[in-house]
Coordinates of C-alpha atoms in Angstrom, one line a residue:
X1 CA 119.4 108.2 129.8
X2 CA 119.2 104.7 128.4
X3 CA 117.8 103.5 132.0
X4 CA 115.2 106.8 131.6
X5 CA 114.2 105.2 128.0
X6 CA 113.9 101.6 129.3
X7 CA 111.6 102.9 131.9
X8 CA 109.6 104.9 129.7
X9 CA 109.1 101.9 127.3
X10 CA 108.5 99.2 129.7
X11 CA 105.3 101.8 131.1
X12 CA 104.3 102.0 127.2
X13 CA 104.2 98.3 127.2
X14 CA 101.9 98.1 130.4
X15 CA 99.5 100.6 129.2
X16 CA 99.0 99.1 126.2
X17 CA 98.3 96.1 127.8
X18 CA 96.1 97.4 130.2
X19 CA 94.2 99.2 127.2
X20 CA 93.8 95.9 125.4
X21 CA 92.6 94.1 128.7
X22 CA 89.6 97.1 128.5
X23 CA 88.9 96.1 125.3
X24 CA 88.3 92.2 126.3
X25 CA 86.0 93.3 129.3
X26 CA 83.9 96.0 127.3
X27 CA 83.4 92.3 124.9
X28 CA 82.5 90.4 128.0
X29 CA 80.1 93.1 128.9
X30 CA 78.4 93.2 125.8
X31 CA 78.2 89.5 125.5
X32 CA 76.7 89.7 128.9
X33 CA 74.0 91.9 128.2
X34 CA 73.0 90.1 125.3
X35 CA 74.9 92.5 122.9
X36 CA 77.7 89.9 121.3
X37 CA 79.0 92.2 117.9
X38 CA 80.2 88.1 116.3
X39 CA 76.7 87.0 116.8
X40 CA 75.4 89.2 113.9
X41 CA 75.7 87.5 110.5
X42 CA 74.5 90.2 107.9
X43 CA 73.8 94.1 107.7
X44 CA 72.3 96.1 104.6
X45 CA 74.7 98.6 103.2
X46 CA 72.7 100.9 101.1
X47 CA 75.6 103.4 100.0
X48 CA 79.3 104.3 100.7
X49 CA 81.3 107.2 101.9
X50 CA 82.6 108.5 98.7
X51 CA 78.8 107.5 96.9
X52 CA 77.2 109.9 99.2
X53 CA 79.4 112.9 99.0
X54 CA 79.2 112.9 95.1
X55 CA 75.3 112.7 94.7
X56 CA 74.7 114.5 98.0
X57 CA 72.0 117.0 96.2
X58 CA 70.0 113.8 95.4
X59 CA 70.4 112.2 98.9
X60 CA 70.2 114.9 101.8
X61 CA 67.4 114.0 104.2
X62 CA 67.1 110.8 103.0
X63 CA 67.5 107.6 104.6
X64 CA 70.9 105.7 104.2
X65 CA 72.4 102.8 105.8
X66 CA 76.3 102.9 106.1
X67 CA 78.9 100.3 107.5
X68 CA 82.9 100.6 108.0
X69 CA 85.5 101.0 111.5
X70 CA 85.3 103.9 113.4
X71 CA 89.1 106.1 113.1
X72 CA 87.5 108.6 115.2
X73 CA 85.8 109.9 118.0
X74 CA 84.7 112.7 119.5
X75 CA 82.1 112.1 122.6
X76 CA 80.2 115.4 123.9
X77 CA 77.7 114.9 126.3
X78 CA 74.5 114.2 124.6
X79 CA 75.8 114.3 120.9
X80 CA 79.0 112.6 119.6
X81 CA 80.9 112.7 116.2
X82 CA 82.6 109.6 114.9
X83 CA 84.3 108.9 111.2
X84 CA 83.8 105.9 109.6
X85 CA 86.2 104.9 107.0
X86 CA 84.9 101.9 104.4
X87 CA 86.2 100.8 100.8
X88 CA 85.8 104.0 99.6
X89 CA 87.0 106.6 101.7
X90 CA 85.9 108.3 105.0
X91 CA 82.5 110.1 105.9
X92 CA 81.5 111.8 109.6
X93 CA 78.5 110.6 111.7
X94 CA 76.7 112.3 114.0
X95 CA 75.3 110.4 117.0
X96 CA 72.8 112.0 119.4
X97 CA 71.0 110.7 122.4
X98 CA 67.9 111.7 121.5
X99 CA 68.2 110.3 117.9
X100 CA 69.2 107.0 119.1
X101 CA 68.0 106.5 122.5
X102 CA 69.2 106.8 125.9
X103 CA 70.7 103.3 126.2
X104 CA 72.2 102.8 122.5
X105 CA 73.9 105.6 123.5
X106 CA 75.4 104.7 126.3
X107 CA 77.0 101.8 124.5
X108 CA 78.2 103.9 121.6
X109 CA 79.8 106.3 123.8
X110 CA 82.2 103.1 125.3
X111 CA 82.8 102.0 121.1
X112 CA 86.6 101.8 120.2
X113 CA 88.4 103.1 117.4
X114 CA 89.0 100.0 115.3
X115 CA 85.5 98.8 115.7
X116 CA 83.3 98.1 113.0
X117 CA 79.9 99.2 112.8
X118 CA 76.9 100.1 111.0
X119 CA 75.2 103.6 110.8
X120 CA 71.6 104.2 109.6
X121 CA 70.5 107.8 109.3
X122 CA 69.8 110.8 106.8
X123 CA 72.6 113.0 105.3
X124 CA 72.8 116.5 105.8
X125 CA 75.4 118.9 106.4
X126 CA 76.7 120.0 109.9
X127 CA 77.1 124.5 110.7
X128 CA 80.5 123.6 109.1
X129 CA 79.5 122.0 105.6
X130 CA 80.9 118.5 106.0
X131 CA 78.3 115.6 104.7
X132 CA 77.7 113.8 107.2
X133 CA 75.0 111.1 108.3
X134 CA 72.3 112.1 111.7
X135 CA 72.6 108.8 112.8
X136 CA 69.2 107.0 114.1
X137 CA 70.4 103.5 114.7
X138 CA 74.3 102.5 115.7
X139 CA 74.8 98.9 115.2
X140 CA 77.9 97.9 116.7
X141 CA 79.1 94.3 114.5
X142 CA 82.5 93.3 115.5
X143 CA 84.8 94.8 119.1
X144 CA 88.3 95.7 117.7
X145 CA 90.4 93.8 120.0
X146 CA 93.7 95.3 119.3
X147 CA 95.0 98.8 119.0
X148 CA 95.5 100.7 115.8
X149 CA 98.4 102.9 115.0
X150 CA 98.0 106.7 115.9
X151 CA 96.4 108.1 113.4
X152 CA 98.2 111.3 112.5
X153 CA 101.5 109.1 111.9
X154 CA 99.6 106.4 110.0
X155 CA 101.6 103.3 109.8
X156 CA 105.0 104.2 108.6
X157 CA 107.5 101.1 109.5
X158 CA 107.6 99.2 106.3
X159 CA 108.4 95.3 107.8
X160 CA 105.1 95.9 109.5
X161 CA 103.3 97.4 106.6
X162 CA 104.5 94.2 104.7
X163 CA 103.7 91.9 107.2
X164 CA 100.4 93.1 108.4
X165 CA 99.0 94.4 104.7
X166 CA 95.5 94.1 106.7
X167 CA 96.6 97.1 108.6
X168 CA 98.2 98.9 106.4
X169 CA 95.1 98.6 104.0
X170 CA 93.2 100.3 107.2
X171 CA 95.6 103.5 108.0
X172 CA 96.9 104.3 104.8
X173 CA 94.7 105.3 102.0
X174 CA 97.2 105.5 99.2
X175 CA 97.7 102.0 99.9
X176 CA 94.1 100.5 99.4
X177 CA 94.0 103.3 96.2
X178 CA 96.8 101.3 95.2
X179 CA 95.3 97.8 95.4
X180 CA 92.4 99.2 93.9
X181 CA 94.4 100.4 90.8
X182 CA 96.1 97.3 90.7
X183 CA 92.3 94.8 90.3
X184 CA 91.5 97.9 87.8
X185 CA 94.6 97.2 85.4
X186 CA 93.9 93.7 85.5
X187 CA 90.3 93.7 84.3
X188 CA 91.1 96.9 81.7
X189 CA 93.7 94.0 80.2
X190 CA 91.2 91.2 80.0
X191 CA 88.7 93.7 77.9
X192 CA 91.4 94.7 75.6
X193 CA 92.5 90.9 75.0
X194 CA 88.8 89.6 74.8
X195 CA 88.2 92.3 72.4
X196 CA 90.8 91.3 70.4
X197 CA 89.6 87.8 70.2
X198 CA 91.8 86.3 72.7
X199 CA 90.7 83.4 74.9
X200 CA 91.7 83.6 78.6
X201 CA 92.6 80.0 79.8
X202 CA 94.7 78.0 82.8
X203 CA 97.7 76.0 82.4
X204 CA 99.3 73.7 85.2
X205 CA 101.4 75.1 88.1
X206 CA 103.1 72.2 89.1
X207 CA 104.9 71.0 86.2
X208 CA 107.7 67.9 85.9
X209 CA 109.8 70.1 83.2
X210 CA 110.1 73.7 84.4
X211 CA 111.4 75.4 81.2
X212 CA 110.4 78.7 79.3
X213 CA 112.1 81.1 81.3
X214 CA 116.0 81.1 82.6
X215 CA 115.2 80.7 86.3
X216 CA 116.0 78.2 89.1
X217 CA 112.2 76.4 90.4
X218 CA 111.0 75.7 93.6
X219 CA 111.0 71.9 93.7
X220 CA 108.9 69.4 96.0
X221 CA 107.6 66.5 96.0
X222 CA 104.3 64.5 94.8
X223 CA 103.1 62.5 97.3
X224 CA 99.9 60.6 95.6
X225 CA 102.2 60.0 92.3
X226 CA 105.5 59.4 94.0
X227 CA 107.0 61.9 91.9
X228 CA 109.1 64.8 92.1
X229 CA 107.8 68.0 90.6
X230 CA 108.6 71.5 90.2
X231 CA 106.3 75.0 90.7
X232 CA 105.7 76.7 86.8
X233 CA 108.4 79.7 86.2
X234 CA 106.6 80.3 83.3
X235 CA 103.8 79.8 81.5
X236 CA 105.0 79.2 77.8
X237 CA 105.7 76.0 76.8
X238 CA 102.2 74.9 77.7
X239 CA 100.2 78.0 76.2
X240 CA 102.6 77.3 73.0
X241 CA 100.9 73.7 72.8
X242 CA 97.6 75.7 72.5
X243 CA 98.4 76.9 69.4
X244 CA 99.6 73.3 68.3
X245 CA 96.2 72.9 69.0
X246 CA 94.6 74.9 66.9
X247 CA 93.7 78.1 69.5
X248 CA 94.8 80.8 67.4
X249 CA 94.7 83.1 70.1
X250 CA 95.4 82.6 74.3
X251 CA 96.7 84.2 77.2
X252 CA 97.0 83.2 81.2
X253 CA 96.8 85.9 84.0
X254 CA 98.6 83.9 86.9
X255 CA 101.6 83.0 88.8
X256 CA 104.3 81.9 88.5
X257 CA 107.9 81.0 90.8
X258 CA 111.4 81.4 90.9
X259 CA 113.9 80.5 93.2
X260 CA 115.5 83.8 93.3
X261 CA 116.7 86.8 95.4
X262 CA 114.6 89.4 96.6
X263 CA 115.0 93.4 95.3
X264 CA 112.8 96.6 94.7
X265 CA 112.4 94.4 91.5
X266 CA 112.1 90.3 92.3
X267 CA 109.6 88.2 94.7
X268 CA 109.9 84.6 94.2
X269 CA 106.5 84.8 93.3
X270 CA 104.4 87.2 91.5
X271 CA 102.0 87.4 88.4
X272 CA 103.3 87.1 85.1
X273 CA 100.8 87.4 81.9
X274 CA 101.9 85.8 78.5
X275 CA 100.0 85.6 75.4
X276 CA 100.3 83.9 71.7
X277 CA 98.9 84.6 68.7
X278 CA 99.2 82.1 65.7
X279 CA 100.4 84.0 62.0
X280 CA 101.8 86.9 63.7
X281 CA 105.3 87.7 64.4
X282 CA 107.3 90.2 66.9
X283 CA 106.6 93.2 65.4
X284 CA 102.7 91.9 65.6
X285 CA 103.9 91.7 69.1
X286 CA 104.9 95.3 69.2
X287 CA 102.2 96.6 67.6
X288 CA 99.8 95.2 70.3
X289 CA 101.6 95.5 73.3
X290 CA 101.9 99.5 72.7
X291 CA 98.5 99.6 71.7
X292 CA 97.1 97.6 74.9
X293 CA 99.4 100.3 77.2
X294 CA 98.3 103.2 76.0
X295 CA 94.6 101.5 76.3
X296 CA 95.2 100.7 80.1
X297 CA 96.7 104.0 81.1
X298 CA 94.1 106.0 79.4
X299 CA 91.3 103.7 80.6
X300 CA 92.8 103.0 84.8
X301 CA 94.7 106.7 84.7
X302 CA 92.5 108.5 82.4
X303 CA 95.9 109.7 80.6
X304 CA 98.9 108.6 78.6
X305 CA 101.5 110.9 80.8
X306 CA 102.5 108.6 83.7
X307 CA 104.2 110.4 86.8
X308 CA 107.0 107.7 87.9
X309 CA 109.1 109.5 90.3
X310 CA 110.9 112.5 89.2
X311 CA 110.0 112.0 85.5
X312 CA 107.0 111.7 83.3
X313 CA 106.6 108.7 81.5
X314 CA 104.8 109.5 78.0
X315 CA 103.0 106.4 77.1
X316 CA 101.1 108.7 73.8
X317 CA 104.2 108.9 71.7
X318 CA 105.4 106.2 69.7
X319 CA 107.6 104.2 71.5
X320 CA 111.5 103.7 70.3
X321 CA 113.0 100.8 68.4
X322 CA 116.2 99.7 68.2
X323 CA 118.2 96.7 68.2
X324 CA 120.7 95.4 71.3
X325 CA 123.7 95.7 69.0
X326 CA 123.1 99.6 68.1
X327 CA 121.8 100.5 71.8
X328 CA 125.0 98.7 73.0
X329 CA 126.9 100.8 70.1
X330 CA 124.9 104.1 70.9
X331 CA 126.2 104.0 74.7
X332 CA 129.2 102.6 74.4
X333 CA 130.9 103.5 70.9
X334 CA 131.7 99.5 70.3
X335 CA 130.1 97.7 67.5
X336 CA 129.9 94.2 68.2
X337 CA 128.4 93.2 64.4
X338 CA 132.3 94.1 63.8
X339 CA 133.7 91.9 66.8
X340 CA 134.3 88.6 64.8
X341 CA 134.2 86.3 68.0
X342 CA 133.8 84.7 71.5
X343 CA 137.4 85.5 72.0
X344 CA 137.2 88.9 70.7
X345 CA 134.4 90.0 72.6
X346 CA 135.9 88.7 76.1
X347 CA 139.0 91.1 75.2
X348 CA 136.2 94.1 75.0
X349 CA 135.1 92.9 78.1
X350 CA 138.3 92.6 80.0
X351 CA 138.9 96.1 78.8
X352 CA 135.9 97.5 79.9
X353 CA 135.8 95.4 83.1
X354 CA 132.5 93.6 82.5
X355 CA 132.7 89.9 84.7
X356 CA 131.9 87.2 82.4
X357 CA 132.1 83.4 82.6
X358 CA 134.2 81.2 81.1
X359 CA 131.4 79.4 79.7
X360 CA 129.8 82.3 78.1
X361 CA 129.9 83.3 74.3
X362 CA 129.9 86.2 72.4
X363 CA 126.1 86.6 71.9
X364 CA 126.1 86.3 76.2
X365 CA 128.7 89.0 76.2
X366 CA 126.8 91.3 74.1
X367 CA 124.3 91.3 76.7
X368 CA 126.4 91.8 79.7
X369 CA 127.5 95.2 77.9
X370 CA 123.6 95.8 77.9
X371 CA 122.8 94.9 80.6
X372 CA 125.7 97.2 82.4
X373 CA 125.8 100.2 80.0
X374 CA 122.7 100.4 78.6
X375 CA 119.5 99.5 80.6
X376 CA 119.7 102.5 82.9
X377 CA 118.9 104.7 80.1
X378 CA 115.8 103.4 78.9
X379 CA 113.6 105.9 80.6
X380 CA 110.8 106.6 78.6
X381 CA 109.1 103.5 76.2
X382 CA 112.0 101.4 74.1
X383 CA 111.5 98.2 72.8
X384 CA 115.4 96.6 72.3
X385 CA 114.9 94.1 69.5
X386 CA 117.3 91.1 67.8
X387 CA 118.6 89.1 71.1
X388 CA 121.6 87.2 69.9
X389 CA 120.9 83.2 69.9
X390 CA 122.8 82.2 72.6
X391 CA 120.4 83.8 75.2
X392 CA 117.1 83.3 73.3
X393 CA 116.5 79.4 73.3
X394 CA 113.2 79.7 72.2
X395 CA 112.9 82.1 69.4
X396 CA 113.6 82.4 65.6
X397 CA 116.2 82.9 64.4
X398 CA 116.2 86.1 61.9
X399 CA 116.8 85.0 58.3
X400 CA 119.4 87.4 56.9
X401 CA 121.2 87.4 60.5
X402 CA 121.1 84.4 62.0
X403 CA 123.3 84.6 64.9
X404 CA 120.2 87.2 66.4
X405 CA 116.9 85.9 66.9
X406 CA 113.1 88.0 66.4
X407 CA 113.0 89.1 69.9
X408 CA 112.3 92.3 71.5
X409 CA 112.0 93.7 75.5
X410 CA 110.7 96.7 75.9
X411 CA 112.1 98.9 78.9
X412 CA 109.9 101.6 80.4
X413 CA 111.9 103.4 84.1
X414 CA 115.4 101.5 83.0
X415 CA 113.1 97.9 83.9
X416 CA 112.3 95.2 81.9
X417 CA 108.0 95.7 80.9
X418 CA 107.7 92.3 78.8
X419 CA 109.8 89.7 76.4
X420 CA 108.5 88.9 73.6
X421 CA 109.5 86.6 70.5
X422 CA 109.0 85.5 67.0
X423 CA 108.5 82.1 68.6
X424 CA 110.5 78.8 67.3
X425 CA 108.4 76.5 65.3
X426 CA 111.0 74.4 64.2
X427 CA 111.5 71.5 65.6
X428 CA 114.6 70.0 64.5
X429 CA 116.4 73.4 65.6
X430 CA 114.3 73.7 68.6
X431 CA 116.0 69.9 69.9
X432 CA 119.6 71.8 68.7
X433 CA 118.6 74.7 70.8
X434 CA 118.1 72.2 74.1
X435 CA 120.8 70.5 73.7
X436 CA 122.7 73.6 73.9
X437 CA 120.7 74.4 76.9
X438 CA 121.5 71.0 78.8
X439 CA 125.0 71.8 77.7
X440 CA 124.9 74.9 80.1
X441 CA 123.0 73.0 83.0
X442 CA 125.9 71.1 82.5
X443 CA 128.7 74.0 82.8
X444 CA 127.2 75.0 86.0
X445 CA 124.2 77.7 84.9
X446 CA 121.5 76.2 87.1
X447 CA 118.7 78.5 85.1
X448 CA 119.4 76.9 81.9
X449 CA 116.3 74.6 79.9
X450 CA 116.2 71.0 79.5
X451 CA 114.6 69.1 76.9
X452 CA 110.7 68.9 77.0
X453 CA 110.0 66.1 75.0
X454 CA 106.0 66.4 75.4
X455 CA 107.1 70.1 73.8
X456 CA 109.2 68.5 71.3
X457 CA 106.6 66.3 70.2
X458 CA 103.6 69.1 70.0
X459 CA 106.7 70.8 67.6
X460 CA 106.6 68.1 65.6
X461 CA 102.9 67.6 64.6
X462 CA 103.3 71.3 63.9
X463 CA 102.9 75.5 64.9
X464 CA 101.9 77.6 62.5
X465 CA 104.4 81.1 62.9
X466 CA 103.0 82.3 66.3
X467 CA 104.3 85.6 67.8
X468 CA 104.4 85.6 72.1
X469 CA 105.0 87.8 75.0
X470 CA 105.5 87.9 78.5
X471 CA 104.3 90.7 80.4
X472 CA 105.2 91.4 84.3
X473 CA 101.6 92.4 85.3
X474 CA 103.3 93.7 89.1
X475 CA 105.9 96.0 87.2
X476 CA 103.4 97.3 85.1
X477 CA 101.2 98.0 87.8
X478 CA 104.4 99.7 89.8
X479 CA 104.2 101.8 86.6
X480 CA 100.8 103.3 86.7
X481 CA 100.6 103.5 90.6
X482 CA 103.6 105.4 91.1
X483 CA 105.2 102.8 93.1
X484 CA 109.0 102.3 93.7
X485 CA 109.7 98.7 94.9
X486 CA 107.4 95.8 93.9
X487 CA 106.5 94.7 97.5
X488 CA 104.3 97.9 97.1
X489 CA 102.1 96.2 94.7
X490 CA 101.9 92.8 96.1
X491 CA 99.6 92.4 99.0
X492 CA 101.5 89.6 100.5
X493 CA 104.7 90.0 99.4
X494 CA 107.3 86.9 100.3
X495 CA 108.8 88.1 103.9
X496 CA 111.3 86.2 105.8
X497 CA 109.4 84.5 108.9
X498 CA 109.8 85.9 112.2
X499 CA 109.7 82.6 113.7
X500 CA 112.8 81.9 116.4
X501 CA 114.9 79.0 115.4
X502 CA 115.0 76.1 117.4
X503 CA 118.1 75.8 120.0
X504 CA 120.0 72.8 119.6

């Protein structure tokens, strides 16, 4: 049987290439006769597939010009159908000799699937009642040179899918809705921040101090400065010195990098959005971010009530609030504002077998218990306020606990949405906080901060109380698309190459 398979493949394999070796000589042929598709340079699209269908009272029997790739064909004698698929959907076309002439025809009848071309012609309806367009001009613009997937099956195998997003864009429709979706929550953010009075701006992506975020950076190297340098895991240190400067109000749209794994969660690099506001704190924070997703799921979705899966996410309501020590309490029964240390709360976690370093403290081992017993729950909308200190370097501390800092991250599907703070403004325990940092580089935690001192110094001259966030635009986007892993969202997401090592 295996011998019958490998037979059957290897023929599969020569008639493919004995298809694609048509394909080059119908080209030659063309650029024989004159006809070369790469030769033409422009062609007037007056309307789109989905455009025509919803004003087709207004437009049938007029004249409209058309341009996409041919998924279909169906050649009969003297008249022919085709489907041409373009940004916004599919519509038919009907091709007739006498409509287009003898000899444009001819060539239309030896057109591929794949091909792109342009159709000029009036709408109308066929005995059936599909819109279509009567073709009288077929301009054929560039020869397909490859083979598409069949059709009926689309383009199923995921490595491929991720690999060639070009052709997955072409045979699957929920894909390029998808992509569409995702430009569509981007700008819907930018209006609600520009209409709050934010200014968008650009910060640097290769950065000599890669701090704001616990993550290890991509590092290379500087040729024209002879300098080492690092790719940006985060965008907050420099937006923070904004606010030094006297803009009350900024936020960055771009990405950033981090030398990690890769999960239905994590790419290495994908686009993070983090604003700060000057004389506001984390409940300011709140306020806004639940207010800007109900905007961009009303506005992109036209609803609050987000499918995700098997449940129904209810963006409407007001979301929950409640701090990491009572979540952690509420699914677990401890209490760890009644733990009175580091060495207490490692004997919770040896009971409860949660893995902790020896380095870590107790504010680190509250958050292991969250992390393991509490995250999965937070289905619907939850912001988890009042981090403990040791794993919020950057925040305030609050004033009638100070062992927990102004912090909050709000969990929507059991995933981290955003992180938000109170931001530090003091210096002097800003340097503490870095130290303590650099103190945990040097234990071995290779995502721990080092000391900015260009950071230090914009501290010193002075921030006014700021409130910030940081927003994962691709899992939001994996939110209001439907979409389980984030490679789904990403158009290119980070692959491993294909390439064949070298043999030694």
């Amino acid at each position: 049987m295996a011998e019958a398979q490998n037979q059957e493949k290897g023929q599969q394999v020569q008639d493919i290439k004995q298809l694609l070796k048509v394909r080059r000589e119908k080209l030659a042929a063309l650029q024989e006769a004159g006809k070369d598709p790469f030769r033409i340079t422009r062609y007037e699209v007056t309307h789109h597939s989905q455009e025509i269908k919803d004003h087709y009272d207004e437009l049938e029997g007029k004249t409209v010009s058309i341009a996409g790739r041919v998924m279909s064909k169906r050649v009969m004698g003297k008249a022919s159908f085709c489907n041409v698929q373009d940004l916004q959907g599919n519509i038919q076309s009907y091709v007739a000799r006498d409509s287009v002439g003898e000899e444009a025809y001819a060539d239309f009848k030896k057109y591929d699937v794949g091909d792109i071309v342009g159709i000029e012609g009036e709408v109308f309806k066929t005995k059936t009642g599909e819109i279509s367009v009567h073709a009288s001009k077929v301009t054929l613009m560039s020869k397909s040179l490859q083979i598409l997937p069949e059709k009926y099956h689309g383009l199923v195998n995921t490595d491929i899918r991720y690999r060639q997003r070009y052709t997955d864009l072409i045979m699957n429709e929920e894909v390029r809705k998808t992509f569409v979706a995702r430009s569509k929550i981007i700008s819907s953010i930018r209006r609600y921040l520009d209409g709050q009075g934010f200014l968008e701006v650009e910060t640097p992506m290769l950065v000599t101090n890669a701090g704001g975020a616990s993550a290890r950076p991509f590092e290379t190297h500087y040729n024209a400065l002879d300098e080492d340098v690092k790719l940006r895991i985060s965008l907050e240190l420099y937006l923070k010195r904004l606010i030094v400067g006297g803009m009350e109000r900024v936020y960055e749209i771009g990405r950033v990098f981090r030398n990690e794994g890769l999960d239905t969660r994590h790419n290495p690099e994908f686009t993070l959005m983090e604003l700060y506001q000057a004389y506001t704190d984390y409940n300011g924070m709140m306020d806004l971010t639940e207010d800007m997703f109900r905007h961009v799921a009303q506005e992109v979705c036209h609803t609050t009530l987000i499918p995700y899966g098997d449940v129904e996410i209810d963006l409407g309501k007001p979301f929950e609030r409640i701090t990491m020590v009572d979540a952690v309490k509420k699914y677990t029964g401890i209490d760890f504002d009644q733990v009175p240390d580091t060495a207490a709360a490692k004997k919770l976690a040896d009971e409860k077998d949660v893995h902790y370093e020896e380095r870590h403290t107790k504010g680190d081992i509250i958050n292991l218990f969250f992390e393991e017993f509490v995250e999965e729950h937070l289905v619907q909308p939850t912001f988890v306020m009042d981090h403990p200190v040791e794993i919020s370097p950057l925040t305030k501390r609050k004033p009638d606990k100070p062992d927990y800092v102004e912090r909050f991250e709000l969990f929507i599907t059991a995933r981290e949405m955003c992180n938000a703070y109170s931001e530090l403004n003091d210096p002097i325990d800003q340097r503490e906080r870095f130290k303590a940092q650099e103190a945990a580089l040097a234990a071995g935690d290779e995502e721990a901060n080092t000391t900015d001192e260009d950071f230090m110094n914009a501290l010193e001259i002075g921030m006014p109380p700021t409130g910030g966030i940081g927003y994962g635009i691709d899992r939001l986007v994996m939110l209001l698309t439907n979409s389980p892993a984030i490679r789904d969202v990403l158009l290119f997401p980070t692959m491993k190459s294909l390439k064949e090592p070298e043999s030694k």
